[in-house]
């Protein structure tokens, strides 16, 4: 071969390689989109990039904790996940738009606290803070952050409502397959596959963040860490919460506490609903003199019994409130339920609210709040054209309102070195470092379990609180789910129900609550990892190693009434999730006598018996009314409280399967922020195999033994 043909061959090989590389990236690589500009990326931290275009309004980052830089650095660096020249932005008089590439097989997760489905591909969401329902994307926490199955995440940092087209809608420049003739062709798609995610706001610009990662979990970790890391709730917050009927008085509360004792039920937090105030909807935030004549004595007497008090409120200020005059100059143009709306983006409004709350509630021992009604339906919240004294936009203020309120209280109590744990009905970007859990009126048990999974993809916590039930079976099934969630609460504000309201299942309810309480060392350690490493304590299966997405396309038959477009539907495993490092929770719904559980790769064991259950397969289990199915990974070490009556509880360390393993058990004072100054203990629990195959367990204090648990005994669950 002469040198010219050698050169030609090399050139050919080079072109071939280019073609292959191009092909690998599918049709998602565009170097030009007409009318759009390429985004300019700036690396802000290892694995985190930012592109800004135009100008933005309110910024959620003003209300969240600073990034945990060391923890992000410890995750290491990763490459930018797509071709920088295939990312675009566009500013038109009405919209700011961004376009990012999407591969053919990519799944997209996240986009807020949805009650429906996990995979967002093939849909359009309008991400709006709302009281849920109707339009896709209207929810309590419409976080504009998504995670790709390919291992990267994208945050659209805007306080405007983000409208996002996830793999639907094609531009003329898109590199997509040719159209199919519906009359003669097969598989005509009602939603032709698209090669991009396009997100837009009615605004003048925004920031886009990209979070890299080797796995979807690492992406979520980076996002959470960038937003200040996860929270570590006070220990009491992980106990049992009971919310009283709205008309209850202090005497009713004392009687209820006695009742709890007589029925042998634990009780860590009492929640008071609107009627603790002398005026509600709008709110006075002042105690009702008739129902709570002596608030100080009331709260202190509960605290002395080891019970915390949580107060319900919405932020709309009643004209009769003692706060009214002070806060009035800092309220918006419109009222909600005829109460004035504080502009909490103004330090003056925050101060007025916190001064009032400090004086009337916090100084006498109230532990925190349930901030209600900050999500709205449009027909009761302020309109989009409302004006506020800060000059901030009403739409943006609504998106951020719940987040700002969380920040306001956290900030206030942190100065007193007190951790709080409370409830909030709306949240937004970066809420992982806020001491609040979201709840809803939606009340679909299935939807609540899906929300538990989805919460982990959006940096928020969620409680599937129980209120009431039609049958004893539904009661125990809902109770079981709530026992395996971030906040175990009976919200009896209108039903007045007690945990023992269905006598047939009372013992089962008690046993489930007790089991949750025994698991406190394990759950608390899971939260420590949330705080330290950004790993959500309750996680969607898509974040789990060895899990293969079960997405199936079913249907596709033309049907005039049900399926006029012969569309294929996506079926996902949305009814199971992970709790802590190694427990898979598979709630059972009323009426189910068996259920399917999707097991990731690796051997899995039954929590209760230690029996082998399967590996990387879908199993069917027969349900037992008294138990929520819990499956445990091979080698799992699960520390449980074995004797609570002791001052320093002793621990039973359970081991499952046959693998060697090391588990680091965390503990601290359970209520202050001293852990941030190194005031915590770590105990290494280690399981090793002897030459004869026998497992032995050891424990060693590795950091500070001030908060160590008592005696540790080992239990080998799988023989
Ligand atoms: C609802 C809230 C309930 C309860 C009630 C009191 O909006 O979701 O949990 O607090 O208000 O009026």
XYZ file of C-alpha atoms and ligand atoms in Angstrom:
731
model
C 0.000 0.000 0.000
C 1.482 3.393 -0.965
C 1.524 6.307 1.447
C -1.454 8.072 -0.196
C -3.718 5.057 0.175
C -2.403 4.540 3.733
C -3.379 8.133 4.490
C -6.778 7.563 2.876
C -7.287 4.437 4.966
C -6.356 6.348 8.135
C -8.727 9.134 7.156
C -11.455 6.564 6.524
C -10.796 4.906 9.928
C -10.881 8.311 11.610
C -14.198 9.158 9.961
C -15.557 5.755 10.936
C -14.587 6.350 14.580
C -16.250 9.761 14.450
C -19.372 8.183 12.985
C -19.411 5.498 15.687
C -18.964 8.078 18.448
C -21.672 10.209 16.878
C -23.895 7.142 16.628
C -23.304 6.240 20.273
C -24.683 9.570 21.279
C -27.704 8.832 19.107
C -29.642 11.613 17.554
C -29.352 13.778 20.619
C -26.300 15.619 19.378
C -27.077 18.867 17.656
C -24.542 21.507 16.884
C -27.115 24.020 15.698
C -30.695 24.714 16.599
C -32.086 27.648 14.708
C -32.946 30.602 16.906
C -31.158 29.136 19.939
C -27.773 29.964 21.469
C -25.375 27.476 22.926
C -25.265 27.529 26.714
C -21.989 28.559 28.299
C -21.104 26.257 31.214
C -19.066 27.145 34.227
C -17.786 24.423 36.564
C -18.724 25.433 40.104
C -17.570 22.341 41.980
C -16.405 18.819 41.108
C -19.292 17.348 39.118
C -21.440 20.506 39.282
C -21.836 22.961 36.393
C -23.901 26.082 35.954
C -25.065 28.060 32.921
C -26.833 31.390 33.293
C -28.758 33.199 30.627
C -30.821 36.348 30.781
C -31.708 37.702 34.206
C -33.608 35.910 36.915
C -35.997 37.075 39.608
C -36.161 35.513 43.073
C -33.585 32.835 43.766
C -34.285 29.782 45.945
C -30.584 29.669 46.807
C -31.092 32.795 48.929
C -33.151 30.660 51.306
C -31.154 27.458 51.522
C -27.993 26.391 53.304
C -24.590 26.779 51.615
C -23.181 23.770 49.709
C -21.337 21.076 51.634
C -18.194 21.575 49.631
C -16.034 18.946 51.360
C -18.624 16.215 50.938
C -19.071 17.107 47.250
C -15.314 17.052 46.727
C -15.141 13.676 48.487
C -17.486 12.242 45.844
C -14.731 12.898 43.284
C -14.914 14.432 39.864
C -16.936 13.220 36.893
C -17.158 14.259 33.257
C -19.812 16.639 31.930
C -22.621 14.273 30.920
C -23.336 15.471 27.396
C -21.810 17.470 24.570
C -21.694 21.062 25.746
C -22.441 22.212 22.221
C -25.745 20.355 22.220
C -27.231 22.460 25.039
C -29.144 25.583 24.078
C -31.058 28.568 25.383
C -33.409 31.058 23.854
C -34.893 34.331 25.032
C -38.038 35.608 23.338
C -40.192 38.501 24.578
C -42.393 36.018 26.489
C -40.258 33.032 27.301
C -36.865 31.908 28.503
C -36.217 28.396 27.211
C -33.538 25.790 27.579
C -33.015 22.675 25.513
C -30.952 19.709 26.675
C -30.293 16.452 24.840
C -32.041 13.178 25.564
C -31.050 9.738 24.349
C -33.468 7.241 22.925
C -33.412 4.892 25.905
C -33.012 7.389 28.722
C -35.513 7.479 31.601
C -36.133 10.719 33.452
C -37.148 10.800 37.134
C -37.953 13.499 39.645
C -39.652 16.830 38.878
C -41.141 17.089 42.304
C -43.446 15.373 44.715
C -45.779 13.567 42.333
C -48.331 11.003 43.504
C -48.387 9.349 40.129
C -45.626 7.373 38.408
C -41.864 7.698 38.648
C -40.687 7.931 35.062
C -41.444 11.367 33.634
C -40.445 10.724 30.027
C -43.120 11.327 27.415
C -45.051 13.989 29.319
C -45.377 17.721 29.835
C -45.368 19.151 33.361
C -46.240 22.637 34.530
C -44.360 22.833 37.798
C -46.562 24.915 40.022
C -46.943 24.992 43.794
C -50.521 23.855 44.252
C -52.784 21.763 46.403
C -52.302 18.851 43.989
C -54.517 17.474 41.324
C -55.586 18.150 37.803
C -52.699 19.386 35.751
C -49.481 17.387 35.663
C -46.856 19.127 37.776
C -49.294 20.908 40.116
C -48.130 19.660 43.475
C -46.892 20.555 46.962
C -43.244 20.496 45.891
C -42.902 20.998 42.126
C -39.114 20.907 42.226
C -37.652 21.610 38.754
C -34.899 19.017 39.181
C -34.681 15.796 37.217
C -32.449 12.764 37.352
C -31.552 10.741 34.297
C -31.120 6.975 34.306
C -27.839 7.736 32.506
C -26.430 9.287 35.672
C -26.781 13.039 35.658
C -29.244 15.565 36.994
C -30.532 18.937 35.826
C -31.897 21.760 37.944
C -33.765 24.625 36.340
C -33.179 27.285 38.953
C -36.127 29.584 38.520
C -38.844 30.735 40.884
C -41.189 31.020 37.923
C -43.434 28.074 37.014
C -41.309 25.865 34.836
C -43.065 24.154 31.966
C -41.096 21.144 30.951
C -41.463 18.881 27.935
C -39.751 15.621 28.767
C -38.977 13.846 25.535
C -42.081 15.074 23.731
C -42.399 17.739 21.074
C -39.872 18.007 18.289
C -38.223 20.960 16.599
C -37.718 21.102 12.873
C -33.995 20.693 13.579
C -34.462 17.604 15.737
C -32.760 14.475 14.504
C -35.670 12.100 14.817
C -37.071 9.211 12.786
C -39.220 9.953 9.740
C -43.001 10.141 10.287
C -45.171 7.048 9.860
C -48.384 7.160 7.828
C -51.142 6.343 10.313
C -53.434 4.806 7.683
C -51.047 2.265 6.293
C -48.116 2.133 8.704
C -47.705 0.179 11.922
C -46.915 1.617 15.346
C -47.826 5.196 14.514
C -46.841 7.071 17.677
C -49.200 9.643 19.204
C -46.130 11.060 20.941
C -43.231 10.684 18.512
C -39.977 10.053 20.325
C -38.128 13.301 20.849
C -34.435 13.958 21.280
C -34.598 16.629 23.957
C -35.910 17.983 27.207
C -37.139 21.541 26.743
C -38.005 23.717 29.719
C -39.319 27.239 29.668
C -40.597 29.952 31.979
C -42.527 33.135 31.364
C -39.594 35.221 32.446
C -36.371 36.832 31.430
C -33.931 34.039 32.145
C -32.734 31.530 34.717
C -29.838 29.372 35.813
C -29.378 25.775 34.762
C -27.333 23.420 36.900
C -26.023 20.055 35.824
C -25.073 17.504 38.487
C -22.909 14.602 37.351
C -22.596 11.226 38.997
C -21.614 7.630 38.401
C -25.078 6.479 39.438
C -28.480 8.181 39.815
C -27.965 8.028 43.610
C -24.680 9.910 43.350
C -26.473 12.565 41.289
C -29.097 12.977 44.010
C -26.342 13.131 46.632
C -24.561 15.930 44.748
C -27.794 17.862 44.364
C -28.668 17.492 48.057
C -25.140 18.366 49.149
C -25.112 21.387 46.885
C -28.274 22.497 48.699
C -26.665 22.138 52.131
C -27.018 18.384 52.684
C -29.888 16.522 54.297
C -31.360 17.156 57.721
C -30.888 15.273 60.934
C -34.214 15.525 62.782
C -34.287 15.637 66.567
C -34.845 12.123 67.912
C -38.248 12.977 69.334
C -39.376 13.845 65.791
C -38.899 10.228 64.769
C -41.265 9.013 67.482
C -45.073 8.822 67.394
C -47.060 11.972 66.569
C -50.729 12.408 67.338
C -52.734 15.430 66.193
C -55.762 16.360 68.262
C -59.224 17.274 67.019
C -59.372 20.954 66.121
C -61.807 21.740 68.967
C -59.742 20.023 71.660
C -58.871 21.864 74.859
C -55.916 21.438 77.183
C -58.051 19.128 79.346
C -58.809 17.004 76.287
C -55.095 16.752 75.635
C -54.379 15.655 79.213
C -57.097 13.014 78.937
C -55.737 11.846 75.620
C -52.284 11.406 77.114
C -53.771 9.313 79.920
C -55.611 7.239 77.326
C -52.398 6.642 75.413
C -50.777 5.398 78.603
C -53.682 3.133 79.467
C -53.654 1.644 75.987
C -49.908 1.254 76.267
C -49.111 3.374 73.192
C -46.006 5.530 72.916
C -46.459 9.253 72.312
C -43.693 11.714 71.533
C -45.484 14.664 69.911
C -48.935 16.184 70.341
C -50.084 18.333 67.444
C -52.665 21.032 68.052
C -54.852 21.949 65.097
C -56.394 25.418 64.338
C -58.497 25.618 67.521
C -55.562 26.213 69.870
C -55.922 29.836 68.704
C -58.636 32.306 69.566
C -59.177 32.864 65.813
C -58.309 30.678 62.821
C -58.527 30.937 59.030
C -57.154 33.658 59.014
C -55.016 33.123 62.082
C -54.411 35.080 65.249
C -51.451 32.935 66.421
C -52.711 33.823 69.903
C -53.835 31.100 72.333
C -57.544 30.537 72.864
C -58.291 31.693 76.401
C -61.196 29.266 76.664
C -59.593 26.096 75.335
C -56.040 26.802 76.541
C -56.342 29.111 79.553
C -52.768 28.550 80.725
C -50.528 27.803 77.741
C -47.260 27.993 79.638
C -48.300 25.481 82.260
C -49.849 23.291 79.561
C -46.754 23.110 77.358
C -44.383 22.677 80.265
C -46.420 19.904 81.786
C -46.343 18.030 78.446
C -42.626 18.611 78.076
C -42.111 17.240 81.579
C -43.823 14.055 80.446
C -41.415 13.861 77.489
C -44.044 15.022 75.008
C -43.393 17.849 72.544
C -46.010 20.281 71.289
C -46.439 21.175 67.626
C -48.758 24.008 66.594
C -50.782 24.188 63.388
C -51.049 27.519 61.632
C -51.490 29.122 58.270
C -49.616 32.379 57.639
C -52.618 34.610 56.883
C -52.952 37.172 59.658
C -56.344 37.871 61.233
C -57.187 41.530 61.983
C -57.737 40.509 65.625
C -54.233 39.068 66.033
C -51.781 40.766 68.412
C -49.337 40.505 65.508
C -51.543 42.353 63.039
C -50.351 45.921 63.549
C -46.647 45.084 63.481
C -46.801 42.955 60.380
C -49.341 44.982 58.380
C -46.770 47.252 56.647
C -45.129 44.123 55.241
C -48.155 42.412 53.714
C -49.305 42.048 50.103
C -52.145 43.649 48.162
C -54.571 40.713 48.504
C -55.918 38.752 51.431
C -56.357 35.017 51.921
C -59.547 34.114 53.808
C -59.598 37.854 54.553
C -56.302 37.666 56.412
C -53.240 39.651 55.353
C -50.402 37.870 53.596
C -46.945 38.566 55.061
C -44.203 39.190 52.536
C -41.705 36.815 54.101
C -39.088 37.770 51.546
C -38.721 40.896 53.719
C -36.567 40.543 56.845
C -39.004 42.850 58.669
C -41.923 40.448 58.143
C -39.854 37.474 59.223
C -38.720 39.297 62.343
C -42.253 40.365 63.278
C -43.511 36.788 62.925
C -40.611 35.181 64.799
C -40.668 37.763 67.616
C -44.346 37.054 68.141
C -43.829 33.285 68.004
C -40.812 33.391 70.279
C -42.717 35.341 72.906
C -45.969 33.371 72.755
C -44.965 29.829 71.848
C -41.288 29.007 71.527
C -40.158 30.566 74.798
C -42.655 28.399 76.703
C -41.415 25.194 75.077
C -43.342 24.716 71.814
C -41.157 22.520 69.567
C -42.305 23.593 66.136
C -45.131 24.109 63.674
C -47.279 22.673 60.982
C -47.278 25.436 58.359
C -50.470 24.760 56.447
C -52.161 26.201 53.348
C -49.011 27.609 51.752
C -49.605 25.677 48.548
C -53.105 26.859 47.775
C -55.711 26.313 45.226
C -55.889 29.400 43.033
C -59.343 30.195 44.338
C -58.103 30.911 47.842
C -54.506 32.013 47.424
C -53.380 35.419 46.193
C -53.662 36.004 42.426
C -50.686 36.115 40.082
C -51.116 39.878 39.707
C -50.996 40.570 43.465
C -48.282 42.973 44.564
C -45.985 42.773 47.568
C -44.025 45.511 49.379
C -40.665 43.878 48.513
C -41.531 44.327 44.833
C -41.153 40.588 44.350
C -43.358 38.899 41.811
C -46.487 37.204 43.208
C -45.964 34.048 41.134
C -42.373 33.660 42.320
C -43.315 34.393 45.904
C -45.924 31.655 45.785
C -43.405 29.112 44.464
C -40.952 30.006 47.236
C -43.322 30.808 50.101
C -43.189 27.420 51.861
C -39.418 27.247 51.450
C -38.980 30.718 52.922
C -41.137 29.826 55.935
C -39.040 26.724 56.580
C -35.921 28.835 56.363
C -37.397 31.440 58.698
C -38.055 28.979 61.537
C -34.916 26.864 61.055
C -32.814 29.970 61.110
C -34.525 31.318 64.206
C -34.182 28.093 66.187
C -30.672 27.350 65.027
C -29.554 30.526 66.779
C -30.863 28.884 69.975
C -29.037 25.635 69.119
C -32.381 23.796 68.887
C -33.363 21.409 66.136
C -37.005 21.447 65.114
C -39.049 18.991 63.064
C -42.322 20.113 61.602
C -44.774 19.950 58.758
C -45.102 22.051 55.654
C -47.533 21.885 52.757
C -45.341 23.406 50.073
C -41.684 23.223 49.300
C -39.299 23.863 46.482
C -35.685 23.751 45.309
C -33.048 22.832 47.869
C -35.280 21.806 50.767
C -33.158 18.835 51.843
C -31.556 20.926 54.578
C -34.888 22.061 56.020
C -36.354 20.410 59.122
C -39.775 19.869 57.584
C -41.867 17.074 56.132
C -44.564 17.564 53.473
C -48.117 16.209 53.849
C -51.351 16.477 51.884
C -55.141 16.169 51.885
C -54.929 13.897 48.842
C -55.257 10.722 50.952
C -54.720 8.024 48.361
C -52.726 5.280 50.057
C -51.150 4.184 46.773
C -50.381 7.769 45.788
C -48.796 8.313 49.200
C -46.407 5.389 48.713
C -45.444 6.650 45.250
C -44.821 10.069 46.823
C -42.468 8.451 49.342
C -40.393 7.161 46.442
C -40.587 10.423 44.489
C -39.641 12.577 47.481
C -36.115 11.135 47.345
C -35.712 12.372 43.778
C -36.560 15.955 44.732
C -34.716 16.586 47.984
C -37.814 16.613 50.185
C -39.336 14.447 52.923
C -42.900 13.184 52.867
C -45.321 11.708 55.393
C -48.143 9.398 54.323
C -49.989 10.466 57.508
C -53.021 8.485 58.591
C -56.320 10.249 59.329
C -59.053 7.704 59.212
C -60.090 4.493 57.463
C -63.213 2.730 56.261
C -62.198 -0.652 57.652
C -59.856 -2.138 60.232
C -57.831 -3.601 57.391
C -57.303 -0.210 55.764
C -56.425 1.225 59.172
C -53.603 -1.239 59.846
C -52.316 -1.072 56.268
C -52.068 2.717 56.380
C -50.530 2.566 59.845
C -47.847 0.215 58.604
C -46.879 2.579 55.798
C -46.729 5.575 58.116
C -44.517 3.617 60.539
C -42.004 3.236 57.726
C -41.824 6.873 56.705
C -39.955 10.008 57.841
C -42.784 11.107 60.133
C -45.061 8.639 61.915
C -48.270 10.557 62.511
C -51.959 10.105 63.154
C -53.637 13.319 62.044
C -57.020 13.107 63.733
C -57.834 16.805 63.305
C -61.342 16.097 62.035
C -61.996 12.387 62.683
C -60.899 12.438 66.332
C -59.629 8.872 65.814
C -57.201 7.169 68.203
C -54.686 4.468 67.312
C -57.030 1.992 69.033
C -60.146 3.071 67.137
C -60.336 -0.306 65.368
C -60.106 -2.836 68.241
C -59.573 -5.831 65.905
C -56.178 -4.460 64.885
C -55.133 -2.443 67.946
C -52.383 -4.876 68.964
C -51.053 -4.905 65.425
C -50.976 -1.113 65.284
C -49.092 -1.028 68.593
C -46.601 -3.667 67.426
C -45.876 -1.748 64.233
C -45.290 1.500 66.102
C -43.042 -0.359 68.560
C -41.077 -1.924 65.717
C -40.514 1.503 64.214
C -39.356 2.765 67.610
C -37.003 -0.189 68.014
C -35.496 0.721 64.639
C -34.639 4.249 65.814
C -30.820 3.691 65.879
C -31.003 2.436 62.279
C -33.283 5.244 61.066
C -31.328 7.921 62.929
C -28.116 6.637 61.339
C -29.836 6.778 57.922
C -30.633 10.444 58.570
C -27.012 11.025 59.598
C -26.034 9.790 56.134
C -28.605 12.144 54.617
C -27.081 15.032 56.507
C -23.443 14.020 55.848
C -23.584 12.509 52.392
C -26.908 13.582 50.944
C -28.231 9.984 50.744
C -32.025 10.164 51.193
C -33.175 7.952 54.094
C -36.270 6.876 52.110
C -35.473 6.196 48.475
C -37.048 5.256 45.175
C -35.909 1.894 43.861
C -34.387 3.591 40.807
C -31.681 4.897 43.149
C -30.776 1.409 44.331
C -27.744 -0.490 43.046
C -28.656 -3.603 41.115
C -32.210 -2.485 40.468
C -33.349 -2.851 36.893
C -36.159 -0.618 35.840
C -39.322 -2.615 35.462
C -40.860 -0.244 32.943
C -43.098 -2.236 30.685
C -45.087 -0.991 27.779
C -48.488 -2.565 27.741
C -51.652 -2.016 25.755
C -51.487 -0.128 22.527
C -54.838 -1.389 21.200
C -57.049 1.172 19.561
C -60.256 1.640 21.507
C -62.705 4.442 20.687
C -63.495 5.384 24.245
C -60.488 4.364 26.327
C -57.523 4.595 24.043
C -58.337 6.612 20.913
C -54.662 6.967 19.989
C -53.646 3.328 20.574
C -50.985 4.584 22.942
C -48.784 2.215 24.888
C -48.841 2.762 28.642
C -45.858 2.590 30.956
C -46.241 0.380 34.017
C -43.714 1.003 36.785
C -42.906 -0.396 40.191
C -44.042 2.587 42.244
C -45.218 0.745 45.351
C -41.973 -0.116 47.113
C -38.999 1.870 48.373
C -35.796 1.622 50.385
C -35.444 2.697 54.012
C -31.894 3.291 55.226
C -28.993 1.324 53.856
C -30.556 -2.097 53.588
C -34.313 -2.429 54.167
C -36.744 -2.635 51.247
C -40.281 -1.664 52.293
C -43.205 -3.102 50.317
C -46.461 -1.681 51.739
C -49.687 -3.628 51.346
C -52.930 -1.940 50.331
C -56.354 -2.806 51.619
C -57.718 -5.861 49.807
C -54.359 -7.301 48.776
C -53.717 -10.863 49.895
C -50.497 -11.099 47.965
C -48.177 -8.636 46.306
C -45.286 -8.577 43.892
C -41.916 -7.245 45.019
C -39.109 -6.348 42.643
C -35.776 -7.383 44.130
C -32.535 -5.762 42.962
C -29.495 -7.968 42.240
C -28.057 -9.742 45.277
C -29.598 -12.057 47.848
C -32.566 -10.720 49.809
C -33.968 -11.990 53.108
C -37.181 -11.645 55.065
C -36.755 -9.109 57.875
C -38.900 -11.026 60.340
C -37.549 -14.555 59.799
C -34.198 -14.152 58.045
C -35.408 -16.538 55.308
C -33.936 -16.232 51.792
C -36.451 -14.579 49.440
C -34.766 -14.180 46.052
C -32.183 -12.381 43.937
C -32.694 -9.879 41.106
C -36.205 -11.129 40.388
C -39.835 -10.256 40.928
C -41.275 -12.367 43.721
C -44.842 -12.745 44.945
C -45.391 -12.786 48.691
C -48.537 -13.809 50.580
C -49.378 -10.939 52.899
C -50.012 -11.168 56.628
C -52.299 -8.578 58.172
C -49.959 -7.934 61.085
C -46.848 -7.312 58.998
C -45.673 -4.932 56.325
C -43.320 -6.883 54.040
C -39.724 -5.853 54.724
C -36.828 -7.341 52.795
C -33.230 -7.072 53.787
C -29.987 -7.147 51.810
C -27.363 -9.823 52.180
C -24.898 -8.843 54.895
C -27.201 -6.187 56.338
C -26.471 -5.153 59.901
C -29.519 -3.618 61.571
C -29.150 -2.103 65.024
C -32.370 -2.198 67.036
C -33.188 -1.064 70.547
C -33.638 -4.198 72.628
C -34.443 -2.614 75.962
C -35.870 0.865 76.007
C -36.532 0.972 79.701
C -32.825 1.438 80.360
C -31.436 4.926 80.582
C -28.916 4.079 77.901
C -30.774 1.648 75.635
C -29.041 -1.598 74.753
C -28.849 -2.747 71.168
C -29.602 -5.936 69.335
C -27.514 -5.957 66.169
C -29.234 -8.181 63.638
C -27.326 -9.706 60.757
C -28.960 -11.124 57.618
C -27.603 -13.513 54.989
C -24.027 -14.691 54.941
C -21.918 -11.729 53.853
C -19.291 -9.985 55.938
C -20.037 -6.334 56.492
C -19.291 -3.209 58.501
C -21.923 -0.763 59.677
C -21.255 2.560 61.356
C -23.819 3.351 64.033
C -24.343 7.044 64.741
C -25.590 8.749 67.869
C -25.604 12.203 69.463
C -27.559 14.255 72.006
C -30.614 13.992 69.719
C -31.723 17.604 69.909
C -29.040 20.251 69.498
C -26.754 21.251 66.647
C -23.668 20.323 68.669
C -23.081 17.441 66.253
C -21.917 20.087 63.792
C -19.088 20.763 66.237
C -18.116 17.103 66.395
C -20.259 16.176 69.412
C -21.354 12.720 68.254
C -20.389 9.074 68.624
C -19.684 6.470 65.982
C -19.607 2.753 66.694
C -18.326 0.304 64.125
C -20.359 -2.898 64.010
C -18.415 -5.545 62.134
C -19.310 -9.029 60.951
C -16.476 -11.312 59.854
C -16.357 -14.906 58.747
C -14.096 -17.313 60.587
C -12.212 -20.021 58.682
C -14.899 -22.543 59.659
C -17.504 -20.308 58.016
C -18.987 -19.103 61.310
C -19.838 -15.419 61.514
C -18.654 -13.333 64.404
C -19.749 -9.832 65.302
C -17.707 -7.180 67.047
C -18.299 -3.571 67.964
C -15.804 -0.787 68.444
C -16.256 2.825 69.347
C -14.419 4.830 66.690
C -15.245 8.357 67.665
C -16.083 9.803 71.026
C -17.995 7.396 73.292
C -20.076 10.081 74.988
C -23.297 9.088 73.255
C -22.718 5.357 72.894
C -25.623 2.964 73.249
C -25.526 0.317 75.988
C -24.654 -3.347 75.593
C -24.610 -4.686 72.026
C -25.695 -8.269 71.429
C -25.700 -10.009 68.047
C -28.548 -11.933 66.493
C -27.924 -14.080 63.450
C -31.153 -13.981 61.496
C -30.116 -16.341 58.703
C -28.610 -19.618 59.802
C -55.960 21.148 56.180
C -54.741 20.314 56.514
C -55.158 19.343 57.578
C -55.671 20.069 58.788
C -56.747 21.080 58.391
C -57.124 21.959 59.551
O -55.723 22.033 55.187
O -54.243 19.650 55.390
O -54.085 18.498 57.919
O -54.605 20.690 59.415
O -56.336 21.862 57.325
O -58.027 22.932 59.176
